[in-house]
Tab-separated table of C-alpha atoms in Angstrom:
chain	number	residue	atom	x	y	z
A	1	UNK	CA	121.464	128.083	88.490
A	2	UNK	CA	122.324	124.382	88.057
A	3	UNK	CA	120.956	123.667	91.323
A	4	UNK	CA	117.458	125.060	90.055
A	5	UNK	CA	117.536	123.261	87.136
A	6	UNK	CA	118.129	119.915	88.973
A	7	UNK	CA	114.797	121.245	91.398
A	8	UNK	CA	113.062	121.963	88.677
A	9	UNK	CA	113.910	118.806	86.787
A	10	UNK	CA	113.270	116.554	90.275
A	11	UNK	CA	109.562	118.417	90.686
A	12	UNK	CA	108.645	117.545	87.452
A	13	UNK	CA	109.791	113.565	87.654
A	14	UNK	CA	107.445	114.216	91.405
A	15	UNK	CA	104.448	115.286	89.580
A	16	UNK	CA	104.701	112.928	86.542
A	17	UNK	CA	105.119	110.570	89.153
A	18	UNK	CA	101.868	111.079	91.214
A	19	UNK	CA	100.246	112.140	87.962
A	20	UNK	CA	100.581	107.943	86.868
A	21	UNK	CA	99.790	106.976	90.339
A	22	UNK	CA	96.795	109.151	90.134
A	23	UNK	CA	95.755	107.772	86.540
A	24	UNK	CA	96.109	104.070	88.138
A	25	UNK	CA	93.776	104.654	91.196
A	26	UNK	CA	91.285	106.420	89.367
A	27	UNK	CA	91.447	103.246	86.668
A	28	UNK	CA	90.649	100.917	89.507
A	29	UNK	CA	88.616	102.754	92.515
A	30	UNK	CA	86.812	105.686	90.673
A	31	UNK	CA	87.558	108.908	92.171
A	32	UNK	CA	88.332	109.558	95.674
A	33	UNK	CA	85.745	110.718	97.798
A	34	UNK	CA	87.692	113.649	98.979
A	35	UNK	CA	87.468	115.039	95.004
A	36	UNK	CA	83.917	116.046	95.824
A	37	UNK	CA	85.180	117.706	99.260
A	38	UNK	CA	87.036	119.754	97.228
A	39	UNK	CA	84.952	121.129	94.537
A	40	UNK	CA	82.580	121.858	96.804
A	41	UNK	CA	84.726	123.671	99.039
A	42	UNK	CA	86.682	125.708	96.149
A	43	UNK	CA	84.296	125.898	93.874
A	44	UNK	CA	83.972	124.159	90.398
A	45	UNK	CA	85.252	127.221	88.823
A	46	UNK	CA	88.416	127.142	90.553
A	47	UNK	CA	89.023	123.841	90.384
A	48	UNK	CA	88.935	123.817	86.221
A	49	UNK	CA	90.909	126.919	85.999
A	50	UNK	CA	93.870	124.661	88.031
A	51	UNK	CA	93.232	120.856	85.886
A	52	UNK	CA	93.200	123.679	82.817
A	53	UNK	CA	96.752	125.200	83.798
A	54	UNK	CA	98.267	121.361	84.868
A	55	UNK	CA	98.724	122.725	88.149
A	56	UNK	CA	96.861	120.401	90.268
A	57	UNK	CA	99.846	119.002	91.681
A	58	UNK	CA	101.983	121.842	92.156
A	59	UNK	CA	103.474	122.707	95.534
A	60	UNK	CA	101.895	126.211	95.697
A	61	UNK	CA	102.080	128.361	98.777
A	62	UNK	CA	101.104	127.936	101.949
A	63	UNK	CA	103.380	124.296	101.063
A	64	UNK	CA	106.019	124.223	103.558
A	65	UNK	CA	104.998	126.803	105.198
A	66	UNK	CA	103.161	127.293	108.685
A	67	UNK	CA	99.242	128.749	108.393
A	68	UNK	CA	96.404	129.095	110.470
A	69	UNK	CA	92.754	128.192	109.079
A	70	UNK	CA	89.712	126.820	110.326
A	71	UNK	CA	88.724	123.359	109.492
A	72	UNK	CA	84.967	122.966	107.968
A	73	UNK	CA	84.181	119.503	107.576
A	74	UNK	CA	85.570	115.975	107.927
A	75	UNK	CA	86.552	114.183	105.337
A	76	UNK	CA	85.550	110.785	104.393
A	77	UNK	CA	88.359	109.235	106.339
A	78	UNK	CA	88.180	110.894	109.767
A	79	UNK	CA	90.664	113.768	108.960
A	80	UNK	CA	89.239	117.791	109.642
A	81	UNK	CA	89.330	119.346	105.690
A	82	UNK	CA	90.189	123.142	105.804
A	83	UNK	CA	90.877	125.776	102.886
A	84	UNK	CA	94.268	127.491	101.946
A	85	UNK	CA	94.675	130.940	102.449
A	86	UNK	CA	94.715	131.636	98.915
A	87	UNK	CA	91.574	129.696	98.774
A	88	UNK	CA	93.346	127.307	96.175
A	89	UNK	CA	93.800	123.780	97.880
A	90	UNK	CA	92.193	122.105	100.427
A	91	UNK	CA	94.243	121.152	103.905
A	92	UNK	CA	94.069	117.853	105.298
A	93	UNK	CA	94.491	118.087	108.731
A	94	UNK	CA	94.549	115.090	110.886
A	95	UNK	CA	92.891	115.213	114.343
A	96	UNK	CA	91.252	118.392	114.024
A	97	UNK	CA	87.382	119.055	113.735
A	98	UNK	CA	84.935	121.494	112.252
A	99	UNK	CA	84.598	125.016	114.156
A	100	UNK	CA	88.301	124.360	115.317
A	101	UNK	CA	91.515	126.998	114.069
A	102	UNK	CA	94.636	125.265	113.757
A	103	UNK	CA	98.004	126.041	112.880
A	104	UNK	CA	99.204	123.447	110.528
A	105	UNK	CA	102.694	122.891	107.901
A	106	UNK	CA	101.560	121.655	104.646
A	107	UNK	CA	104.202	118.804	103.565
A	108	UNK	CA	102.394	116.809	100.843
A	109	UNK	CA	101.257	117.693	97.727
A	110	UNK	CA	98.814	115.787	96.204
A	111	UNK	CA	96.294	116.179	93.419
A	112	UNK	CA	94.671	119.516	94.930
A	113	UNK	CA	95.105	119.041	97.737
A	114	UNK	CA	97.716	118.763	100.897
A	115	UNK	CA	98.460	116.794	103.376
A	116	UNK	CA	99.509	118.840	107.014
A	117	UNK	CA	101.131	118.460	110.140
A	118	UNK	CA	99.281	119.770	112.783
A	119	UNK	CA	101.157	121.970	115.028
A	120	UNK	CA	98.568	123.097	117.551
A	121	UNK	CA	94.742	123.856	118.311
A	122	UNK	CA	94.844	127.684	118.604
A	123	UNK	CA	91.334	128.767	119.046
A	124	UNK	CA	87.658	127.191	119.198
A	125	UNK	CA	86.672	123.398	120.363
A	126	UNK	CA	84.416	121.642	118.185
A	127	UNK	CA	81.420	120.154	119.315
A	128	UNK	CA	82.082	116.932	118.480
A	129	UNK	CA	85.209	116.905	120.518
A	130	UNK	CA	85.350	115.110	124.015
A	131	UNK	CA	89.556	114.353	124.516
A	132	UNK	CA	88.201	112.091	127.658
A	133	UNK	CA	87.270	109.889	125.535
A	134	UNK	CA	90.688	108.793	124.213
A	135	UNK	CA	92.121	105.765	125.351
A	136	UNK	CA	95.326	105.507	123.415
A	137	UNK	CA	98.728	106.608	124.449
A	138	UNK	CA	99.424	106.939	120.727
A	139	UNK	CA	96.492	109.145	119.833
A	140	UNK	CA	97.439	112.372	117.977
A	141	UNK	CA	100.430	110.594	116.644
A	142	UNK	CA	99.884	107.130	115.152
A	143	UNK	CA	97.573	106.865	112.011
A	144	UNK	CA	95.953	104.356	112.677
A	145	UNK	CA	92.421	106.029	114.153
A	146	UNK	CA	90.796	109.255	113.843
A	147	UNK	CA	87.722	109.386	116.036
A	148	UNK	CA	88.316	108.353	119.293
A	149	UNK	CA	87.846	111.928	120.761
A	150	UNK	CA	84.404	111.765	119.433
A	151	UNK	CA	81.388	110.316	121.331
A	152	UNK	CA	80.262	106.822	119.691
A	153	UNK	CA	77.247	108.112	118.563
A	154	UNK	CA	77.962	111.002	116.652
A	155	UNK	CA	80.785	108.480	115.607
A	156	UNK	CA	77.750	106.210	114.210
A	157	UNK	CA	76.730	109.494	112.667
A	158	UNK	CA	79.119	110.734	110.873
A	159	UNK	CA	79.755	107.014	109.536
A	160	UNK	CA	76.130	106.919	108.586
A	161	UNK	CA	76.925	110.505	106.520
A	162	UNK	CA	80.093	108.977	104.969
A	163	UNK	CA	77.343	106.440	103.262
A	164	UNK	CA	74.396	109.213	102.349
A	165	UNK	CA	77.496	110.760	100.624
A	166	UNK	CA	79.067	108.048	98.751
A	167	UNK	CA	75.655	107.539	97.248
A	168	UNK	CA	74.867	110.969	96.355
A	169	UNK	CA	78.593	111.099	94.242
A	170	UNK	CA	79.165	107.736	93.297
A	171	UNK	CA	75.665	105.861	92.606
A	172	UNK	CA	74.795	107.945	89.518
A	173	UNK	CA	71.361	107.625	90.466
A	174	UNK	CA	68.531	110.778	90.525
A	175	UNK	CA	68.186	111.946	93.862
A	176	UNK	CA	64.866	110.646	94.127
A	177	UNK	CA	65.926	107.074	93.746
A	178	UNK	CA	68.618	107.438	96.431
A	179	UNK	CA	67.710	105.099	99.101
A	180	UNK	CA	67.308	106.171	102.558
A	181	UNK	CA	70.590	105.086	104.593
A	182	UNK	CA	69.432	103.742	107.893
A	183	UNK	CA	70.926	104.331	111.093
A	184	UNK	CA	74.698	102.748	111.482
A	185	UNK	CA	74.539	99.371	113.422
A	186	UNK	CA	76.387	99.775	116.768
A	187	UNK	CA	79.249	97.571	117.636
A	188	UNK	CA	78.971	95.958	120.994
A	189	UNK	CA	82.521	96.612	122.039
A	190	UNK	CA	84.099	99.971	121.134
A	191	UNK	CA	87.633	98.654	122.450
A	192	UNK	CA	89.387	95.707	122.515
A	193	UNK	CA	87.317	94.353	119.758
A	194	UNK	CA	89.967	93.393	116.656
A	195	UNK	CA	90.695	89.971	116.440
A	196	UNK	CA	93.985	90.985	113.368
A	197	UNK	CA	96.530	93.465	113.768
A	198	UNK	CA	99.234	93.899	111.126
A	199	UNK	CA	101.947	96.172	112.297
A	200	UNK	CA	104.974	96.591	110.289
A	201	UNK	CA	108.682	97.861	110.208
A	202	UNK	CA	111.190	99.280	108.019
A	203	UNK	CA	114.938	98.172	108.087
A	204	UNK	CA	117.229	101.170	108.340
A	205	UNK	CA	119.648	101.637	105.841
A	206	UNK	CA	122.138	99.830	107.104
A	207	UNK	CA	120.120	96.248	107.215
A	208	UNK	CA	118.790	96.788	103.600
A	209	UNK	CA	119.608	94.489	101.181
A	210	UNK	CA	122.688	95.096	99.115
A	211	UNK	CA	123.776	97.263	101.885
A	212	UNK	CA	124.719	95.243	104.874
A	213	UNK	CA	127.759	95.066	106.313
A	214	UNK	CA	129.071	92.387	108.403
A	215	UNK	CA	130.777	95.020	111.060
A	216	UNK	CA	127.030	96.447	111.953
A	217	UNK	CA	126.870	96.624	116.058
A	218	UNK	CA	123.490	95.183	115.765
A	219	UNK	CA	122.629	96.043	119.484
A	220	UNK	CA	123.143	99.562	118.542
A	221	UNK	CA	120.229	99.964	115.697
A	222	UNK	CA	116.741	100.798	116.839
A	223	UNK	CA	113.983	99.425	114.520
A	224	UNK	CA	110.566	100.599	115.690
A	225	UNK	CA	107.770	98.222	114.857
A	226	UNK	CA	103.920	99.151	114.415
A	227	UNK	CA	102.565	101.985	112.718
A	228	UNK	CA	102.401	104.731	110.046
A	229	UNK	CA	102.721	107.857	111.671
A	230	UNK	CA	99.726	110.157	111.102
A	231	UNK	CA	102.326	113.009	109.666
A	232	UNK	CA	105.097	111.687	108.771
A	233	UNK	CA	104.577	108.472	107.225
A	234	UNK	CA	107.373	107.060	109.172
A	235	UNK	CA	106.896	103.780	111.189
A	236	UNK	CA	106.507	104.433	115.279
A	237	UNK	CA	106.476	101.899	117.745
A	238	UNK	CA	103.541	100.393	119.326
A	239	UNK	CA	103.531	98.819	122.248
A	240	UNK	CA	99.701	98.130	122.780
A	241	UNK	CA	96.591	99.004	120.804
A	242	UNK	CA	93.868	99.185	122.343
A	243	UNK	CA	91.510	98.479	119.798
A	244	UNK	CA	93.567	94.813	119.609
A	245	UNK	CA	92.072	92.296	122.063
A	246	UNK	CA	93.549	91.357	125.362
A	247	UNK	CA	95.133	88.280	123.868
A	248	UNK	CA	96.248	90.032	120.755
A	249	UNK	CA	98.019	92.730	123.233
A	250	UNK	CA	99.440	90.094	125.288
A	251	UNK	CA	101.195	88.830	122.686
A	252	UNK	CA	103.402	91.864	121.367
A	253	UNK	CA	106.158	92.577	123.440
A	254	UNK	CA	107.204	89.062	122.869
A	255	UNK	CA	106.559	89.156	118.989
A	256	UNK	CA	108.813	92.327	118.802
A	257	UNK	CA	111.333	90.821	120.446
A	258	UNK	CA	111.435	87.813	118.107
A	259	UNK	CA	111.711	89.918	115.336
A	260	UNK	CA	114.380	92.276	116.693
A	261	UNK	CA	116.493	89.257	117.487
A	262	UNK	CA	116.176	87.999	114.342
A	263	UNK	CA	116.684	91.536	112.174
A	264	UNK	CA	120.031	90.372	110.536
A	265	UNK	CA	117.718	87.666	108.929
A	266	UNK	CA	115.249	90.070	106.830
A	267	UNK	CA	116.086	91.529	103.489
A	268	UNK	CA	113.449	94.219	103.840
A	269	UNK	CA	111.305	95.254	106.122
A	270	UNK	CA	108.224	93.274	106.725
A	271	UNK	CA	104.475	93.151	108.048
A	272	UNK	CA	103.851	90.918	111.326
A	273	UNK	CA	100.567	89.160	111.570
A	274	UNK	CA	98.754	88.850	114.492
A	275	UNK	CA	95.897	86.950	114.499
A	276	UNK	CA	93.076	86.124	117.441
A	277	UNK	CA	92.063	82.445	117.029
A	278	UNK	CA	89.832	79.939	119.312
A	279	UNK	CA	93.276	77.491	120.409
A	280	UNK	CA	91.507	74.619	118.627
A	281	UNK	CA	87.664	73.470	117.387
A	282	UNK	CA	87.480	70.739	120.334
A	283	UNK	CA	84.239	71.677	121.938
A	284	UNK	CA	85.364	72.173	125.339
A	285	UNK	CA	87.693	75.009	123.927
A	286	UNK	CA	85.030	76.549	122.152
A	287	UNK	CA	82.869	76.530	125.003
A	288	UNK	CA	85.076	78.292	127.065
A	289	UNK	CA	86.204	80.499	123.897
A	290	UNK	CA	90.370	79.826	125.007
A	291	UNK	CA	92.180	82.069	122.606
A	292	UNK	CA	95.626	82.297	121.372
A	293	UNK	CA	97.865	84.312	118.544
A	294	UNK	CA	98.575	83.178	115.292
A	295	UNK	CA	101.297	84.602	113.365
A	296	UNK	CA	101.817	82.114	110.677
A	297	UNK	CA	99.747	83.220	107.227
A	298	UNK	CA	99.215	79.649	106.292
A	299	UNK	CA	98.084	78.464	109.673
A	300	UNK	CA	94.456	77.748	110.932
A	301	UNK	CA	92.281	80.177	112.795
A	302	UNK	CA	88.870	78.850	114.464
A	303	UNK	CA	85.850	81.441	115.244
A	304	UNK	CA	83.135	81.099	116.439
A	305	UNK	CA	80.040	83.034	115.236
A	306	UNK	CA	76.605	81.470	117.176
A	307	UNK	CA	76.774	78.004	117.142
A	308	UNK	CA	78.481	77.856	113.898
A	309	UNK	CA	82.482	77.052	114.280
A	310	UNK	CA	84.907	78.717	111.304
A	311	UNK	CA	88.109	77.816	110.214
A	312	UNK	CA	90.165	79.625	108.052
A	313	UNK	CA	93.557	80.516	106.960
A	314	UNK	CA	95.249	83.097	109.442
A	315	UNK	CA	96.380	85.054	106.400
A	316	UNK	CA	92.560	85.300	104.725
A	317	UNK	CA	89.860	87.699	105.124
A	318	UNK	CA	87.421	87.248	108.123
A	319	UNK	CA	85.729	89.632	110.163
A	320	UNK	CA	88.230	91.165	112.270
A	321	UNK	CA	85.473	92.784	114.755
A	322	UNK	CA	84.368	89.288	116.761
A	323	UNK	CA	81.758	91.330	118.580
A	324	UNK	CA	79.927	92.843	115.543
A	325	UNK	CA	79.064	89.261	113.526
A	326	UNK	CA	76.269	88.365	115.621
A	327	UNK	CA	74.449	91.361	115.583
A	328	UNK	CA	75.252	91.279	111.421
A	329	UNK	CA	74.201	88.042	110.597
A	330	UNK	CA	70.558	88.692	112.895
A	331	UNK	CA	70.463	91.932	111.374
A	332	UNK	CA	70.446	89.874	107.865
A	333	UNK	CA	68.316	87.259	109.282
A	334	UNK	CA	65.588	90.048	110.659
A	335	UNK	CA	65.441	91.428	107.390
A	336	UNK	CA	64.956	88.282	105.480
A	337	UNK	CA	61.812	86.645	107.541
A	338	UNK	CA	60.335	90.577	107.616
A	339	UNK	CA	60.290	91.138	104.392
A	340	UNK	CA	57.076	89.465	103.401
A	341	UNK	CA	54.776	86.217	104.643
A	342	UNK	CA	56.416	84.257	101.510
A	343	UNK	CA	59.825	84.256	102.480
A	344	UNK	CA	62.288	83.236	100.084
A	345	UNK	CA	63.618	79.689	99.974
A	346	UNK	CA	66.841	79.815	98.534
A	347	UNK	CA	69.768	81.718	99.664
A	348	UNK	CA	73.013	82.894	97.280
A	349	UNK	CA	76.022	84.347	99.316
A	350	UNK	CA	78.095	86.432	96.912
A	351	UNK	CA	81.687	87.539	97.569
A	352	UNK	CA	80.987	84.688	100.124
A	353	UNK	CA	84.699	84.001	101.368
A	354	UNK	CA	84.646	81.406	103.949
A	355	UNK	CA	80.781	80.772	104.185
A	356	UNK	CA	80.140	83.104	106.617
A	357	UNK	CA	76.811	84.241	105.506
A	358	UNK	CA	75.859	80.581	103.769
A	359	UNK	CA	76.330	78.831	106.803
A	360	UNK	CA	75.010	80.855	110.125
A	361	UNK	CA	71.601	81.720	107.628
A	362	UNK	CA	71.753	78.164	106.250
A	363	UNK	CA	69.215	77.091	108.766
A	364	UNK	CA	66.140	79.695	107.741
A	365	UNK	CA	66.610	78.420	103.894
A	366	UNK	CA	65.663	75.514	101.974
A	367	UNK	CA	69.360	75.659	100.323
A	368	UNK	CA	72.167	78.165	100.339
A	369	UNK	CA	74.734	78.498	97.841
A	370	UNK	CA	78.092	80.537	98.221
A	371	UNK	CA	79.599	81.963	95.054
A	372	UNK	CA	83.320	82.630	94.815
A	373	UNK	CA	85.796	83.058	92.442
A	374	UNK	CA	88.962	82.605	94.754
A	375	UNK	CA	88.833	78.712	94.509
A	376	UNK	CA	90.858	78.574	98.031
A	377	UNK	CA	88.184	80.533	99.791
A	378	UNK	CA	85.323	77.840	98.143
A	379	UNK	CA	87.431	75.301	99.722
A	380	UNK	CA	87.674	76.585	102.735
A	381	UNK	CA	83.939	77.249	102.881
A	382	UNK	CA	83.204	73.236	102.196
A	383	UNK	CA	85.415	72.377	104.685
A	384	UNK	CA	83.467	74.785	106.870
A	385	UNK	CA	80.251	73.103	105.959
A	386	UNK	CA	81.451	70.014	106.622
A	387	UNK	CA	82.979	71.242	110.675
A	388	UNK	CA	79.449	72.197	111.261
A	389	UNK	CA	77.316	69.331	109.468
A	390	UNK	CA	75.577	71.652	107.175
A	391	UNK	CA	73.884	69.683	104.189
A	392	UNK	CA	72.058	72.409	102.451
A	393	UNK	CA	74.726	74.283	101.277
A	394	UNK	CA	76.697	74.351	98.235
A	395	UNK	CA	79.753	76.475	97.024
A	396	UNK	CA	80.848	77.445	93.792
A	397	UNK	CA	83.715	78.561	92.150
A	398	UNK	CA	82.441	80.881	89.787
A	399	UNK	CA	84.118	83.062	87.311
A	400	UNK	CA	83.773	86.662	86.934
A	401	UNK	CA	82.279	87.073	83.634
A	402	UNK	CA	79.398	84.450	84.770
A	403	UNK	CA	79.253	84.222	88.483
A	404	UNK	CA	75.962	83.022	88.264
A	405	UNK	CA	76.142	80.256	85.970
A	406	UNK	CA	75.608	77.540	88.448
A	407	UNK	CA	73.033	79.098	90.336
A	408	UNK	CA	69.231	77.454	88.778
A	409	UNK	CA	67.019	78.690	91.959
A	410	UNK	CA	63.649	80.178	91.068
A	411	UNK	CA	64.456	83.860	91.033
A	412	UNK	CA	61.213	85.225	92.646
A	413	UNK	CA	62.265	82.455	95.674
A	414	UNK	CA	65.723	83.660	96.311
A	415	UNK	CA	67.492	86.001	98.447
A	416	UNK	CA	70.855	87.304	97.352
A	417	UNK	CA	73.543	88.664	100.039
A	418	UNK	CA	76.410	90.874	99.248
A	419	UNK	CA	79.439	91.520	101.018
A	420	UNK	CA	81.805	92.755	98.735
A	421	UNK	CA	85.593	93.780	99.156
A	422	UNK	CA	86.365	97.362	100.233
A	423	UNK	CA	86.461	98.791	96.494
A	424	UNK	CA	83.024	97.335	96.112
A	425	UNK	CA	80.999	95.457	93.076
A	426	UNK	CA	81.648	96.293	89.783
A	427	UNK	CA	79.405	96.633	86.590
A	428	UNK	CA	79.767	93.459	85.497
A	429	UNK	CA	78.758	91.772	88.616
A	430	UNK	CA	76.195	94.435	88.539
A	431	UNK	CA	75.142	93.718	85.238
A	432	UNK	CA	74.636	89.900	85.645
A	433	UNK	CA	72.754	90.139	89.544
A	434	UNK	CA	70.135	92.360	87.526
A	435	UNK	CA	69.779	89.640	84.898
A	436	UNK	CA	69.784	87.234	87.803
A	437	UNK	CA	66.312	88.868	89.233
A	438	UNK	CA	66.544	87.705	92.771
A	439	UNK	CA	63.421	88.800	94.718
A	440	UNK	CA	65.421	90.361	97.591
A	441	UNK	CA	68.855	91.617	97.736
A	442	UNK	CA	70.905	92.027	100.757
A	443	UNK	CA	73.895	94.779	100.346
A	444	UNK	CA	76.453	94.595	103.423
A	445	UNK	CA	74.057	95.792	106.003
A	446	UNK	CA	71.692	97.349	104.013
A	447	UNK	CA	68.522	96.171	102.336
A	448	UNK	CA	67.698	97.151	98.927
């Protein structure tokens, strides 16, 4: 009896717990896309029966226990979305696709959903599924990818779906004022292609701080360094990734062993930075684009996008697909000198980082002005300028309640690009770019 109470009293510290974490992501992001997966799936009916009993969370059966279903969709992240038996939550299955039965364990219960191991494929291949395809040793276990059994087309696809979707549930627009979403721009390299890998490790318990002990055999601990895996959540080790370039992969096995011989030294576990870099801007490097690996955060990195040489802090946001910028920025460019036989004169970069869109489209404009309100990033961007002898740009340290105070350019002149971080723009920024009245604006990759 006591030992229910203390399960009982443990699941309800769990679910007010992921209730807060819940609040908190919702506060910040929105909803999650899979929230829509669900009530269509269930049903809206079912779905406010469970909020209206508080049992959203609740680790109702088949949790825990092995099931066999058939997965009917993919969810916005790559993983195959199936129903319970009971018809109640929605399975997350990772590496599985539509039309395929799988048995499954459901281990993680979150808001109406769970999270599943996937035991085996029992009946059914879908058509989207081509296992030649894979490249990685790791596939099927690490978390890192989810599509690589999938031809790169209906890859481009069902990335090209993800966006139809997220503007359908989160643009709060009619359905008639839903833009078309164009075809997804193919990358030029499918592997080999990321110039920044992060993999990370946990210290076992031993190592932890507060915990060591000076009579540890050292030689004796294993501490795997890389990645999440997909079902367990547990760090595996890595040895290569192939979506890492050549010199990134290179440049592991002696990384781990640094760290490994070093282990005493950490507190906690940590996340190892590995970053692709031109070996320095002196133009017989660049020309024959000699790379090397960058670990430090606060060091340099040089790239090179066209003709136009970037430097940045290893630690900082840039690109991490070298092979995609090109066909980005003339994708940009195209859509700028198309639009009409008055092209605009005056370019604004938004969310503009290290200059990247300023300075390789600073050429088709009168001026160009990058706006910014991480004050490191505008200096990095001047500095970036100033490698490249660009004299028609300007960049601005804005703030977020008037981003645009600096910017005078005639509005029906001027061209506005957004790249925004992952989470997107918000309504303020949304608020003051429609009081702005730029004639043409530039979202990511897609022209509104």
């Amino acid at each position: 009896m006591r030992q229910d109470r203390q399960a009982m009293k443990r699941d309800r510290k769990r679910v007010r717990y992921l209730q807060k974490a819940y609040t908190k992501q919702v506060s910040k992001t929105g909803d999650p896309p899979i929230l829509f997966d669900i009530m269509e799936m269930l049903g809206k009916e079912k779905v406010d029966r469970i909020l209206q009993r508080q049992e959203e969370f609740d680790r109702v059966a088949p949790f825990g226990e092995e099931v066999e279903v058939t997965i009917e969709r993919l969810s916005a992240h790559g993983d195959g979305l199936a129903r319970s038996p009971m018809g109640d939550r929605v399975l997350v299955v990772p590496f599985a696709l539509p039309e395929e039965t799988v048995r499954v364990v459901p281990y993680g219960a979150e808001r109406l959903y769970f999270k599943t191991r996937l035991v085996s494929r029992v009946k059914g291949q879908s058509s989207l599924r081509d296992d030649s395809l894979v490249q990685c040793r790791y596939f099927g276990q690490c978390g890192g990818c989810q599509y690589q059994m999938i031809p790169y087309e209906q890859q481009l696809q069902i990335k090209q779906n993800v966006v139809r979707k997220a503007f359908k549930h989160f643009s709060n627009l009619d359905s008639f004022l839903v833009p078309d979403v164009l075809p997804t721009v193919a990358s030029p390299l499918t592997m080999h292609y990321r110039t920044k890998l992060t993999p990370h490790f946990d210290l076992p318990p031993a190592l932890r701080r507060g915990k060591k002990n000076e009579d540890v055999d050292l030689a004796a601990i294993s501490v795997p360094i890389g990645f999440d895996g997909a079902s367990t959540g547990r760090v595996m080790d890595i040895e290569e990734c192939p979506i890492g370039t050549a010199t990134i992969n290179a440049a592991l096995p002696d990384e781990y062993a640094k760290i490994r011989s070093h282990i005493a030294e950490y507190k906690n576990g940590a996340t190892v930075l590995l970053r692709d870099s031109l070996k320095n801007p002196e133009p017989e490097t660049v020309a024959k684009q000699e790379s090397m690996v960058v670990t430090d955060h606060h060091a340099t990195v040089y790239e090179l996008v066209g003709k136009t040489l970037f430097s940045t802090p290893a630690g900082a946001f840039f690109q991490n697909n070298r092979s995609i910028i090109p066909t980005v920025i003339d994708y940009v460019k195209d859509r700028v000198s198309a639009r009409s036989s008055d092209q605009p004169k005056f370019l604004v970069d938004t969310y503009c980082g290290s200059g990247l869109f300023a300075l390789t489209l600073a050429p088709i404009f009168h001026e160009v002005a990058g706006i910014e309100i991480s004050a490191s990033s505008i200096e990095c961007a001047k500095r970036n300028a100033e490698l490249n002898d660009i004299t028609n740009a300007q960049f601005i340290a804005g703030s977020a309640e008037n981003i645009f105070a600096s910017i005078s350019y005639p509005p029906e002149q001027t061209t506005v690009v957004i790249d925004p971080p992952r989470r997107g723009c918000d309504q303020l920024f949304m608020d003051q770019l429609v009081k702005l009245g730029p004639k043409e604006i530039i979202y990511g990759m897609y022209v509104l």
